[in-house]
PDB file of C-alpha atoms in Angstrom:
ATOM      1  CA  UNK A  17     -15.934  28.106  -1.536  1.00 76.00           C
ATOM      2  CA  UNK A  18     -12.196  28.750  -1.736  1.00 86.00           C
ATOM      3  CA  UNK A  19     -10.429  27.205   1.263  1.00 93.00           C
ATOM      4  CA  UNK A  20      -8.538  29.035   3.984  1.00 95.00           C
ATOM      5  CA  UNK A  21      -5.048  27.631   4.404  1.00 96.00           C
ATOM      6  CA  UNK A  22      -3.136  27.181   7.611  1.00 96.00           C
ATOM      7  CA  UNK A  23       0.097  29.155   7.817  1.00 93.00           C
ATOM      8  CA  UNK A  24       2.066  26.620   9.842  1.00 95.00           C
ATOM      9  CA  UNK A  25       3.600  23.446   8.328  1.00 97.00           C
ATOM     10  CA  UNK A  26       1.897  20.073   8.695  1.00 97.00           C
ATOM     11  CA  UNK A  27       3.566  16.661   8.938  1.00 98.00           C
ATOM     12  CA  UNK A  28       1.990  13.264   8.256  1.00 98.00           C
ATOM     13  CA  UNK A  29       3.164   9.664   8.310  1.00 98.00           C
ATOM     14  CA  UNK A  30       1.796   6.873   6.126  1.00 98.00           C
ATOM     15  CA  UNK A  31       2.312   3.113   6.531  1.00 98.00           C
ATOM     16  CA  UNK A  32       3.645   0.753   3.921  1.00 98.00           C
ATOM     17  CA  UNK A  33       1.196  -1.835   2.681  1.00 98.00           C
ATOM     18  CA  UNK A  34       1.036  -5.230   1.050  1.00 98.00           C
ATOM     19  CA  UNK A  35      -1.740  -5.998  -1.403  1.00 97.00           C
ATOM     20  CA  UNK A  36      -3.297  -9.273  -2.536  1.00 96.00           C
ATOM     21  CA  UNK A  37      -1.835 -11.363   0.336  1.00 97.00           C
ATOM     22  CA  UNK A  38      -1.825 -14.261  -2.080  1.00 96.00           C
ATOM     23  CA  UNK A  39      -5.324 -14.823  -3.471  1.00 96.00           C
ATOM     24  CA  UNK A  40      -6.933 -11.444  -2.687  1.00 94.00           C
ATOM     25  CA  UNK A  41      -6.032  -9.806  -5.997  1.00 92.00           C
ATOM     26  CA  UNK A  42      -6.967  -6.091  -5.984  1.00 91.00           C
ATOM     27  CA  UNK A  43      -9.181  -6.541  -2.919  1.00 95.00           C
ATOM     28  CA  UNK A  44      -7.059  -7.322   0.164  1.00 97.00           C
ATOM     29  CA  UNK A  45      -4.597  -4.874   1.680  1.00 98.00           C
ATOM     30  CA  UNK A  46      -2.531  -4.989   4.866  1.00 98.00           C
ATOM     31  CA  UNK A  47      -0.850  -1.990   6.526  1.00 98.00           C
ATOM     32  CA  UNK A  48       2.727  -2.591   7.667  1.00 98.00           C
ATOM     33  CA  UNK A  49       4.686  -0.881  10.412  1.00 97.00           C
ATOM     34  CA  UNK A  50       7.092   1.018   8.162  1.00 97.00           C
ATOM     35  CA  UNK A  51       6.272   4.645   7.442  1.00 98.00           C
ATOM     36  CA  UNK A  52       7.082   7.423   5.007  1.00 98.00           C
ATOM     37  CA  UNK A  53       6.938  10.951   6.435  1.00 98.00           C
ATOM     38  CA  UNK A  54       5.975  14.107   4.579  1.00 98.00           C
ATOM     39  CA  UNK A  55       5.939  17.719   5.779  1.00 98.00           C
ATOM     40  CA  UNK A  56       4.337  20.506   3.775  1.00 98.00           C
ATOM     41  CA  UNK A  57       3.529  24.191   4.043  1.00 97.00           C
ATOM     42  CA  UNK A  58       1.647  26.557   1.739  1.00 97.00           C
ATOM     43  CA  UNK A  59       3.696  29.396   0.225  1.00 96.00           C
ATOM     44  CA  UNK A  60       2.823  32.799  -1.194  1.00 93.00           C
ATOM     45  CA  UNK A  61       5.394  32.308  -3.945  1.00 94.00           C
ATOM     46  CA  UNK A  62       4.046  30.297  -6.900  1.00 95.00           C
ATOM     47  CA  UNK A  63       5.415  26.842  -7.683  1.00 96.00           C
ATOM     48  CA  UNK A  64       6.796  24.010  -5.603  1.00 97.00           C
ATOM     49  CA  UNK A  65       9.859  23.653  -3.397  1.00 97.00           C
ATOM     50  CA  UNK A  66      10.629  19.967  -2.834  1.00 98.00           C
ATOM     51  CA  UNK A  67      13.369  18.171  -0.954  1.00 97.00           C
ATOM     52  CA  UNK A  68      13.461  14.358  -0.973  1.00 97.00           C
ATOM     53  CA  UNK A  69      15.607  12.126   1.217  1.00 97.00           C
ATOM     54  CA  UNK A  70      15.701   8.375   1.823  1.00 97.00           C
ATOM     55  CA  UNK A  71      14.552   5.595  -0.497  1.00 94.00           C
ATOM     56  CA  UNK A  72      14.554   6.484  -4.186  1.00 90.00           C
ATOM     57  CA  UNK A  73      15.566  10.080  -3.455  1.00 93.00           C
ATOM     58  CA  UNK A  74      17.611  10.391  -6.646  1.00 92.00           C
ATOM     59  CA  UNK A  75      14.735   9.153  -8.810  1.00 93.00           C
ATOM     60  CA  UNK A  76      11.791  11.002  -7.230  1.00 96.00           C
ATOM     61  CA  UNK A  77      10.798  14.135  -9.211  1.00 95.00           C
ATOM     62  CA  UNK A  78      11.177  17.495  -7.485  1.00 96.00           C
ATOM     63  CA  UNK A  79       8.646  19.148  -9.829  1.00 96.00           C
ATOM     64  CA  UNK A  80       4.861  19.105 -10.215  1.00 95.00           C
ATOM     65  CA  UNK A  81       5.294  15.495 -11.364  1.00 97.00           C
ATOM     66  CA  UNK A  82       6.121  14.448  -7.796  1.00 98.00           C
ATOM     67  CA  UNK A  83       3.367  12.017  -6.764  1.00 98.00           C
ATOM     68  CA  UNK A  84       2.859  13.590  -3.331  1.00 98.00           C
ATOM     69  CA  UNK A  85       2.407  16.996  -4.995  1.00 98.00           C
ATOM     70  CA  UNK A  86       0.010  15.512  -7.560  1.00 98.00           C
ATOM     71  CA  UNK A  87      -2.079  14.083  -4.725  1.00 98.00           C
ATOM     72  CA  UNK A  88      -1.965  17.383  -2.829  1.00 98.00           C
ATOM     73  CA  UNK A  89      -3.287  19.162  -5.929  1.00 98.00           C
ATOM     74  CA  UNK A  90      -6.100  16.596  -6.226  1.00 98.00           C
ATOM     75  CA  UNK A  91      -6.905  17.111  -2.557  1.00 98.00           C
ATOM     76  CA  UNK A  92      -6.874  20.904  -2.793  1.00 98.00           C
ATOM     77  CA  UNK A  93      -9.098  20.751  -5.891  1.00 97.00           C
ATOM     78  CA  UNK A  94     -11.600  18.658  -3.940  1.00 98.00           C
ATOM     79  CA  UNK A  95     -11.441  21.154  -1.066  1.00 98.00           C
ATOM     80  CA  UNK A  96     -12.111  24.149  -3.287  1.00 96.00           C
ATOM     81  CA  UNK A  97      -8.829  25.428  -4.707  1.00 96.00           C
ATOM     82  CA  UNK A  98      -5.047  25.230  -4.752  1.00 96.00           C
ATOM     83  CA  UNK A  99      -2.639  27.537  -2.916  1.00 96.00           C
ATOM     84  CA  UNK A 100      -0.146  29.549  -4.942  1.00 96.00           C
ATOM     85  CA  UNK A 101       2.782  27.453  -3.818  1.00 97.00           C
ATOM     86  CA  UNK A 102       3.736  24.381  -1.800  1.00 98.00           C
ATOM     87  CA  UNK A 103       6.868  23.512   0.146  1.00 98.00           C
ATOM     88  CA  UNK A 104       7.340  19.757   0.618  1.00 98.00           C
ATOM     89  CA  UNK A 105       9.903  17.785   2.634  1.00 98.00           C
ATOM     90  CA  UNK A 106       9.699  14.085   1.861  1.00 98.00           C
ATOM     91  CA  UNK A 107      11.394  11.330   3.880  1.00 98.00           C
ATOM     92  CA  UNK A 108      10.976   7.979   2.124  1.00 98.00           C
ATOM     93  CA  UNK A 109      11.469   4.771   4.081  1.00 98.00           C
ATOM     94  CA  UNK A 110       9.317   2.385   2.026  1.00 97.00           C
ATOM     95  CA  UNK A 111      11.319   0.704  -0.793  1.00 96.00           C
ATOM     96  CA  UNK A 112      10.187   1.800  -4.249  1.00 94.00           C
ATOM     97  CA  UNK A 113       9.045  -0.592  -6.951  1.00 92.00           C
ATOM     98  CA  UNK A 114       9.035  -3.640  -4.669  1.00 94.00           C
ATOM     99  CA  UNK A 115       5.307  -4.166  -4.015  1.00 94.00           C
ATOM    100  CA  UNK A 116       5.212  -2.529  -0.577  1.00 97.00           C
ATOM    101  CA  UNK A 117       2.863   0.342  -1.330  1.00 97.00           C
ATOM    102  CA  UNK A 118       5.229   3.266  -1.880  1.00 97.00           C
ATOM    103  CA  UNK A 119       2.955   4.889  -4.467  1.00 97.00           C
ATOM    104  CA  UNK A 120      -0.114   4.395  -2.278  1.00 98.00           C
ATOM    105  CA  UNK A 121       1.736   6.037   0.613  1.00 98.00           C
ATOM    106  CA  UNK A 122       2.652   9.027  -1.556  1.00 98.00           C
ATOM    107  CA  UNK A 123      -0.931   9.436  -2.779  1.00 98.00           C
ATOM    108  CA  UNK A 124      -2.542   9.064   0.633  1.00 98.00           C
ATOM    109  CA  UNK A 125       0.131  11.236   2.234  1.00 98.00           C
ATOM    110  CA  UNK A 126      -0.442  14.019  -0.283  1.00 98.00           C
ATOM    111  CA  UNK A 127      -4.209  13.930   0.228  1.00 98.00           C
ATOM    112  CA  UNK A 128      -3.784  13.946   4.005  1.00 98.00           C
ATOM    113  CA  UNK A 129      -1.435  16.941   3.785  1.00 98.00           C
ATOM    114  CA  UNK A 130      -3.935  18.889   1.691  1.00 98.00           C
ATOM    115  CA  UNK A 131      -6.729  18.092   4.127  1.00 98.00           C
ATOM    116  CA  UNK A 132      -4.628  19.057   7.146  1.00 98.00           C
ATOM    117  CA  UNK A 133      -3.496  22.350   5.562  1.00 98.00           C
ATOM    118  CA  UNK A 134      -7.067  23.559   5.049  1.00 97.00           C
ATOM    119  CA  UNK A 135      -9.091  24.964   7.926  1.00 96.00           C
ATOM    120  CA  UNK A 136     -11.989  22.579   8.477  1.00 96.00           C
ATOM    121  CA  UNK A 137     -10.395  20.083   6.095  1.00 96.00           C
ATOM    122  CA  UNK A 138     -11.402  17.060   8.171  1.00 95.00           C
ATOM    123  CA  UNK A 139     -15.062  18.037   7.871  1.00 96.00           C
ATOM    124  CA  UNK A 140     -14.818  18.727   4.148  1.00 96.00           C
ATOM    125  CA  UNK A 141     -12.898  15.574   3.165  1.00 97.00           C
ATOM    126  CA  UNK A 142     -13.801  12.310   4.908  1.00 97.00           C
ATOM    127  CA  UNK A 143     -11.652   9.190   4.813  1.00 97.00           C
ATOM    128  CA  UNK A 144     -14.190   7.759   2.368  1.00 97.00           C
ATOM    129  CA  UNK A 145     -13.686  10.775   0.100  1.00 97.00           C
ATOM    130  CA  UNK A 146      -9.931  10.266   0.406  1.00 98.00           C
ATOM    131  CA  UNK A 147     -10.322   6.583  -0.526  1.00 98.00           C
ATOM    132  CA  UNK A 148     -12.168   7.453  -3.729  1.00 97.00           C
ATOM    133  CA  UNK A 149      -9.701  10.129  -4.821  1.00 98.00           C
ATOM    134  CA  UNK A 150      -6.779   7.807  -4.019  1.00 98.00           C
ATOM    135  CA  UNK A 151      -8.430   4.903  -5.840  1.00 97.00           C
ATOM    136  CA  UNK A 152      -8.883   7.087  -8.918  1.00 96.00           C
ATOM    137  CA  UNK A 153      -5.170   7.933  -8.864  1.00 97.00           C
ATOM    138  CA  UNK A 154      -3.884   4.446  -8.010  1.00 95.00           C
ATOM    139  CA  UNK A 155      -6.357   2.454 -10.109  1.00 92.00           C
ATOM    140  CA  UNK A 156      -7.145  -0.100  -7.396  1.00 93.00           C
ATOM    141  CA  UNK A 157      -8.233   0.329  -3.771  1.00 96.00           C
ATOM    142  CA  UNK A 158      -6.322  -2.339  -1.822  1.00 96.00           C
ATOM    143  CA  UNK A 159      -3.068  -0.521  -0.986  1.00 97.00           C
ATOM    144  CA  UNK A 160      -4.652   2.904  -0.529  1.00 98.00           C
ATOM    145  CA  UNK A 161      -7.354   1.563   1.796  1.00 98.00           C
ATOM    146  CA  UNK A 162      -4.672  -0.009   4.003  1.00 98.00           C
ATOM    147  CA  UNK A 163      -2.692   3.243   3.968  1.00 98.00           C
ATOM    148  CA  UNK A 164      -5.775   5.221   5.022  1.00 98.00           C
ATOM    149  CA  UNK A 165      -7.370   2.932   7.586  1.00 98.00           C
ATOM    150  CA  UNK A 166      -4.518   0.714   8.826  1.00 98.00           C
ATOM    151  CA  UNK A 167      -4.886  -2.961   9.779  1.00 98.00           C
ATOM    152  CA  UNK A 168      -6.376  -5.274   7.174  1.00 98.00           C
ATOM    153  CA  UNK A 169      -8.833  -4.119   4.550  1.00 98.00           C
ATOM    154  CA  UNK A 170     -11.237  -5.784   2.170  1.00 97.00           C
ATOM    155  CA  UNK A 171     -11.612  -3.235  -0.617  1.00 97.00           C
ATOM    156  CA  UNK A 172     -13.585  -3.216  -3.847  1.00 96.00           C
ATOM    157  CA  UNK A 173     -15.029  -1.012  -6.575  1.00 95.00           C
ATOM    158  CA  UNK A 174     -18.644  -0.789  -7.636  1.00 93.00           C
ATOM    159  CA  UNK A 175     -20.635   1.257 -10.120  1.00 89.00           C
ATOM    160  CA  UNK A 176     -23.153   3.747  -8.758  1.00 86.00           C
ATOM    161  CA  UNK A 177     -25.083   5.936 -11.206  1.00 84.00           C
ATOM    162  CA  UNK A 178     -22.380   5.605 -13.796  1.00 83.00           C
ATOM    163  CA  UNK A 179     -19.524   6.393 -11.418  1.00 88.00           C
ATOM    164  CA  UNK A 180     -16.920   3.986 -10.020  1.00 90.00           C
ATOM    165  CA  UNK A 181     -17.042   4.080  -6.224  1.00 94.00           C
ATOM    166  CA  UNK A 182     -14.377   2.537  -3.994  1.00 96.00           C
ATOM    167  CA  UNK A 183     -15.487   0.843  -0.789  1.00 96.00           C
ATOM    168  CA  UNK A 184     -13.507  -0.705   2.057  1.00 97.00           C
ATOM    169  CA  UNK A 185     -14.165  -2.806   5.127  1.00 97.00           C
ATOM    170  CA  UNK A 186     -11.469  -2.500   7.768  1.00 97.00           C
ATOM    171  CA  UNK A 187     -10.830  -5.265  10.300  1.00 96.00           C
ATOM    172  CA  UNK A 188      -8.311  -5.949  13.052  1.00 95.00           C
ATOM    173  CA  UNK A 189      -5.518  -8.463  12.627  1.00 97.00           C
ATOM    174  CA  UNK A 190      -4.813 -11.125  15.232  1.00 97.00           C
ATOM    175  CA  UNK A 191      -2.041  -9.638  17.438  1.00 96.00           C
ATOM    176  CA  UNK A 192      -0.098 -12.913  17.206  1.00 96.00           C
ATOM    177  CA  UNK A 193       0.544 -12.338  13.491  1.00 97.00           C
ATOM    178  CA  UNK A 194       3.722 -10.583  12.406  1.00 95.00           C
ATOM    179  CA  UNK A 195       5.191  -9.944   8.979  1.00 97.00           C
ATOM    180  CA  UNK A 196       8.584 -10.387   7.359  1.00 97.00           C
ATOM    181  CA  UNK A 197       9.392  -8.636   4.097  1.00 97.00           C
ATOM    182  CA  UNK A 198      12.109 -10.126   1.900  1.00 97.00           C
ATOM    183  CA  UNK A 199      13.178  -7.303  -0.386  1.00 96.00           C
ATOM    184  CA  UNK A 200      15.403  -7.896  -3.435  1.00 94.00           C
ATOM    185  CA  UNK A 201      17.599  -5.210  -4.985  1.00 87.00           C
ATOM    186  CA  UNK A 202      15.635  -5.291  -8.244  1.00 85.00           C
ATOM    187  CA  UNK A 203      12.470  -3.283  -8.926  1.00 77.00           C
ATOM    188  CA  UNK A 204       9.379  -4.249 -10.900  1.00 72.00           C
ATOM    189  CA  UNK A 205       6.569  -1.942 -11.998  1.00 70.00           C
ATOM    190  CA  UNK A 206       2.917  -2.693 -11.331  1.00 66.00           C
ATOM    191  CA  UNK A 207       1.965  -1.797 -14.905  1.00 68.00           C
ATOM    192  CA  UNK A 208       4.380  -4.393 -16.319  1.00 70.00           C
ATOM    193  CA  UNK A 209       3.125  -6.979 -13.836  1.00 68.00           C
ATOM    194  CA  UNK A 210      -0.481  -6.440 -14.905  1.00 71.00           C
ATOM    195  CA  UNK A 211       0.365  -6.916 -18.574  1.00 79.00           C
ATOM    196  CA  UNK A 212       1.539 -10.453 -17.787  1.00 77.00           C
ATOM    197  CA  UNK A 213      -1.872 -11.615 -16.592  1.00 76.00           C
ATOM    198  CA  UNK A 214      -4.097 -13.730 -18.870  1.00 75.00           C
ATOM    199  CA  UNK A 215      -7.559 -12.654 -20.023  1.00 83.00           C
ATOM    200  CA  UNK A 216      -9.141 -15.760 -18.452  1.00 85.00           C
ATOM    201  CA  UNK A 217      -8.308 -18.516 -15.984  1.00 83.00           C
ATOM    202  CA  UNK A 218      -9.700 -22.043 -15.485  1.00 85.00           C
ATOM    203  CA  UNK A 219     -12.957 -22.237 -13.547  1.00 91.00           C
ATOM    204  CA  UNK A 220     -11.426 -24.618 -11.015  1.00 92.00           C
ATOM    205  CA  UNK A 221      -8.705 -22.055 -10.232  1.00 87.00           C
ATOM    206  CA  UNK A 222     -11.334 -19.349  -9.736  1.00 88.00           C
ATOM    207  CA  UNK A 223     -13.210 -21.558  -7.274  1.00 93.00           C
ATOM    208  CA  UNK A 224     -10.047 -22.323  -5.286  1.00 93.00           C
ATOM    209  CA  UNK A 225      -9.056 -18.671  -5.225  1.00 92.00           C
ATOM    210  CA  UNK A 226     -12.421 -17.361  -4.041  1.00 94.00           C
ATOM    211  CA  UNK A 227     -12.517 -20.009  -1.319  1.00 96.00           C
ATOM    212  CA  UNK A 228      -9.058 -19.030  -0.112  1.00 96.00           C
ATOM    213  CA  UNK A 229      -9.949 -15.329   0.050  1.00 96.00           C
ATOM    214  CA  UNK A 230     -12.906 -16.134   2.278  1.00 96.00           C
ATOM    215  CA  UNK A 231     -10.773 -18.277   4.578  1.00 97.00           C
ATOM    216  CA  UNK A 232      -7.961 -15.691   4.605  1.00 98.00           C
ATOM    217  CA  UNK A 233     -10.241 -12.977   6.006  1.00 97.00           C
ATOM    218  CA  UNK A 234     -11.011 -15.266   8.940  1.00 97.00           C
ATOM    219  CA  UNK A 235      -7.402 -16.426   9.290  1.00 98.00           C
ATOM    220  CA  UNK A 236      -6.166 -12.857   9.616  1.00 98.00           C
ATOM    221  CA  UNK A 237      -8.649 -12.077  12.363  1.00 97.00           C
ATOM    222  CA  UNK A 238      -8.364 -15.065  14.665  1.00 96.00           C
ATOM    223  CA  UNK A 239      -7.179 -18.233  12.894  1.00 97.00           C
ATOM    224  CA  UNK A 240      -3.486 -17.826  12.059  1.00 97.00           C
ATOM    225  CA  UNK A 241      -3.206 -21.617  11.875  1.00 97.00           C
ATOM    226  CA  UNK A 242      -5.056 -21.357   8.542  1.00 98.00           C
ATOM    227  CA  UNK A 243      -2.699 -18.813   6.948  1.00 98.00           C
ATOM    228  CA  UNK A 244      -0.622 -21.248   4.906  1.00 98.00           C
ATOM    229  CA  UNK A 245      -3.521 -22.721   2.948  1.00 97.00           C
ATOM    230  CA  UNK A 246      -5.441 -19.451   2.817  1.00 97.00           C
ATOM    231  CA  UNK A 247      -2.558 -17.549   1.173  1.00 98.00           C
ATOM    232  CA  UNK A 248      -2.317 -20.005  -1.736  1.00 96.00           C
ATOM    233  CA  UNK A 249      -2.984 -18.156  -4.995  1.00 93.00           C
ATOM    234  CA  UNK A 250      -4.306 -19.474  -8.311  1.00 90.00           C
ATOM    235  CA  UNK A 251      -5.073 -16.166 -10.010  1.00 88.00           C
ATOM    236  CA  UNK A 252      -1.972 -14.100 -10.693  1.00 85.00           C
ATOM    237  CA  UNK A 253       1.339 -15.107  -9.082  1.00 88.00           C
ATOM    238  CA  UNK A 254       2.300 -18.011 -11.338  1.00 85.00           C
ATOM    239  CA  UNK A 255       1.752 -15.905 -14.464  1.00 86.00           C
ATOM    240  CA  UNK A 256       4.426 -13.465 -13.256  1.00 86.00           C
ATOM    241  CA  UNK A 257       6.954 -16.145 -12.390  1.00 85.00           C
ATOM    242  CA  UNK A 258       9.318 -15.465 -15.306  1.00 85.00           C
ATOM    243  CA  UNK A 259       9.630 -11.779 -14.375  1.00 87.00           C
ATOM    244  CA  UNK A 260      10.809 -12.499 -10.816  1.00 91.00           C
ATOM    245  CA  UNK A 261      12.363 -15.982 -10.730  1.00 93.00           C
ATOM    246  CA  UNK A 262      14.318 -15.429  -7.509  1.00 94.00           C
ATOM    247  CA  UNK A 263      11.261 -14.167  -5.655  1.00 95.00           C
ATOM    248  CA  UNK A 264       9.113 -17.009  -6.924  1.00 95.00           C
ATOM    249  CA  UNK A 265      11.791 -19.544  -5.961  1.00 95.00           C
ATOM    250  CA  UNK A 266      11.983 -18.109  -2.436  1.00 97.00           C
ATOM    251  CA  UNK A 267       8.212 -18.086  -2.066  1.00 97.00           C
ATOM    252  CA  UNK A 268       8.000 -21.698  -3.238  1.00 96.00           C
ATOM    253  CA  UNK A 269      10.825 -22.752  -0.925  1.00 97.00           C
ATOM    254  CA  UNK A 270       9.224 -21.136   2.111  1.00 97.00           C
ATOM    255  CA  UNK A 271       5.745 -22.460   1.359  1.00 97.00           C
ATOM    256  CA  UNK A 272       7.165 -25.973   0.956  1.00 97.00           C
ATOM    257  CA  UNK A 273       8.537 -25.578   4.480  1.00 96.00           C
ATOM    258  CA  UNK A 274       5.075 -24.670   5.814  1.00 96.00           C
ATOM    259  CA  UNK A 275       5.545 -20.892   5.844  1.00 97.00           C
ATOM    260  CA  UNK A 276       2.757 -18.562   4.664  1.00 98.00           C
ATOM    261  CA  UNK A 277       4.736 -16.692   1.997  1.00 98.00           C
ATOM    262  CA  UNK A 278       3.460 -14.834  -1.076  1.00 97.00           C
ATOM    263  CA  UNK A 279       4.482 -12.158  -3.547  1.00 96.00           C
ATOM    264  CA  UNK A 280       3.759  -8.763  -2.004  1.00 96.00           C
ATOM    265  CA  UNK A 281       1.521  -6.829  -4.382  1.00 92.00           C
ATOM    266  CA  UNK A 282       3.025  -6.809  -7.851  1.00 88.00           C
ATOM    267  CA  UNK A 283       6.382  -7.863  -6.360  1.00 90.00           C
ATOM    268  CA  UNK A 284       9.162  -8.589  -6.389  1.00 95.00           C
ATOM    269  CA  UNK A 285       9.267  -8.476  -2.561  1.00 96.00           C
ATOM    270  CA  UNK A 286       8.092 -11.613  -0.765  1.00 97.00           C
ATOM    271  CA  UNK A 287       5.980 -11.209   2.362  1.00 98.00           C
ATOM    272  CA  UNK A 288       5.668 -13.798   5.122  1.00 98.00           C
ATOM    273  CA  UNK A 289       2.909 -13.842   7.726  1.00 97.00           C
ATOM    274  CA  UNK A 290       3.944 -15.790  10.808  1.00 95.00           C
ATOM    275  CA  UNK A 291       3.407 -16.218  14.531  1.00 95.00           C
ATOM    276  CA  UNK A 292       6.976 -17.224  15.400  1.00 90.00           C
ATOM    277  CA  UNK A 293       9.598 -15.322  17.321  1.00 88.00           C
ATOM    278  CA  UNK A 294      13.023 -13.912  16.522  1.00 88.00           C
ATOM    279  CA  UNK A 295      14.627 -17.340  16.196  1.00 89.00           C
ATOM    280  CA  UNK A 296      12.186 -18.339  13.456  1.00 90.00           C
ATOM    281  CA  UNK A 297      12.763 -15.020  11.698  1.00 92.00           C
ATOM    282  CA  UNK A 298      16.527 -15.571  11.800  1.00 94.00           C
ATOM    283  CA  UNK A 299      16.081 -19.048  10.338  1.00 94.00           C
ATOM    284  CA  UNK A 300      13.945 -17.692   7.502  1.00 95.00           C
ATOM    285  CA  UNK A 301      16.516 -14.976   6.830  1.00 95.00           C
ATOM    286  CA  UNK A 302      19.208 -17.630   6.443  1.00 94.00           C
ATOM    287  CA  UNK A 303      16.952 -19.585   4.117  1.00 92.00           C
ATOM    288  CA  UNK A 304      16.445 -16.520   1.910  1.00 94.00           C
ATOM    289  CA  UNK A 305      20.161 -16.081   1.288  1.00 92.00           C
ATOM    290  CA  UNK A 306      21.975 -12.952   0.204  1.00 92.00           C
ATOM    291  CA  UNK A 307      19.660 -12.026  -2.683  1.00 93.00           C
ATOM    292  CA  UNK A 308      17.124 -10.562  -0.253  1.00 96.00           C
ATOM    293  CA  UNK A 309      17.162  -8.100   2.612  1.00 96.00           C
ATOM    294  CA  UNK A 310      14.794  -9.184   5.391  1.00 97.00           C
ATOM    295  CA  UNK A 311      12.779  -6.513   7.213  1.00 96.00           C
ATOM    296  CA  UNK A 312      10.845  -7.610  10.303  1.00 95.00           C
ATOM    297  CA  UNK A 313       7.566  -5.709  10.440  1.00 94.00           C
ATOM    298  CA  UNK A 314       4.547  -5.515  12.668  1.00 92.00           C
ATOM    299  CA  UNK A 315       1.065  -4.821  11.402  1.00 97.00           C
ATOM    300  CA  UNK A 316       0.291  -1.099  11.507  1.00 97.00           C
ATOM    301  CA  UNK A 317      -2.972  -0.803  13.428  1.00 96.00           C
ATOM    302  CA  UNK A 318      -3.475   2.776  12.247  1.00 97.00           C
ATOM    303  CA  UNK A 319      -3.343   4.349   8.835  1.00 98.00           C
ATOM    304  CA  UNK A 320      -2.219   7.813   7.784  1.00 98.00           C
ATOM    305  CA  UNK A 321      -1.936  10.223  10.686  1.00 97.00           C
ATOM    306  CA  UNK A 322      -0.945  13.804  11.353  1.00 97.00           C
ATOM    307  CA  UNK A 323       2.192  14.083  13.492  1.00 94.00           C
ATOM    308  CA  UNK A 324       1.905  16.723  16.166  1.00 79.00           C
ATOM    309  CA  UNK A 325       4.923  18.325  17.819  1.00 59.00           C
TER     310      UNK A 325
END
């Protein structure tokens, strides 16, 4: 059944996210309190009208190749059909190409806009449906699950009747835990990062990594004292060292000082999980030097949401 579209514009906000959190490669995602905002309206005129401001504005396409528009089209297809035209206003806050979930935010934001622009859209597209469409577009469910549900997420893919299905378990993060993002000026693409990974790893490394993931889930919920050991990775970070030497050096320096630091997603941003105050954050900022911009972030307890006037 072809959908009925709302005439008025709709605005959504989507949190940034950090994936992996050290050992949780492609399965752990954490929503961060930094949001992109998108506003869209259906148009009678065919085509798209896009205006982009903020992070990466000069590089973001203003055509059908825009990732938010691509996601909106996927969402409208799921809901029964596309409108003739779309007007999109995009305010980007999340740094692009740094491992902080900018592409996941665009995908989830576009799907949420499509759902909100269709009468009865919430009944016709559940968050679980959104997760599977977003996972198909992104290729892995960790960032998109955090962007949809907020908080921390344990996400995975499984095969059901020949189809890949994304699943996610959402859990609350201990309110004592905060996050610091150390963002370099350089970008690094996820696709390049994945090509640097080996086909196999030593069995002992696999055992250590799986143990740390299990501990990390508990540490995030109520044992922040375990974060340092639990965020130690043996699966992927070291293999990407040569592509981001400054980030790896900072991570190593901070971990040697007892700080739970890791490469955020595919990098090159470094994320720190801590329970200290502003004085500790200032000390860590000094330790990072001038190659990184520090952004103090809370954990976003909610995922994508419609902004009402």
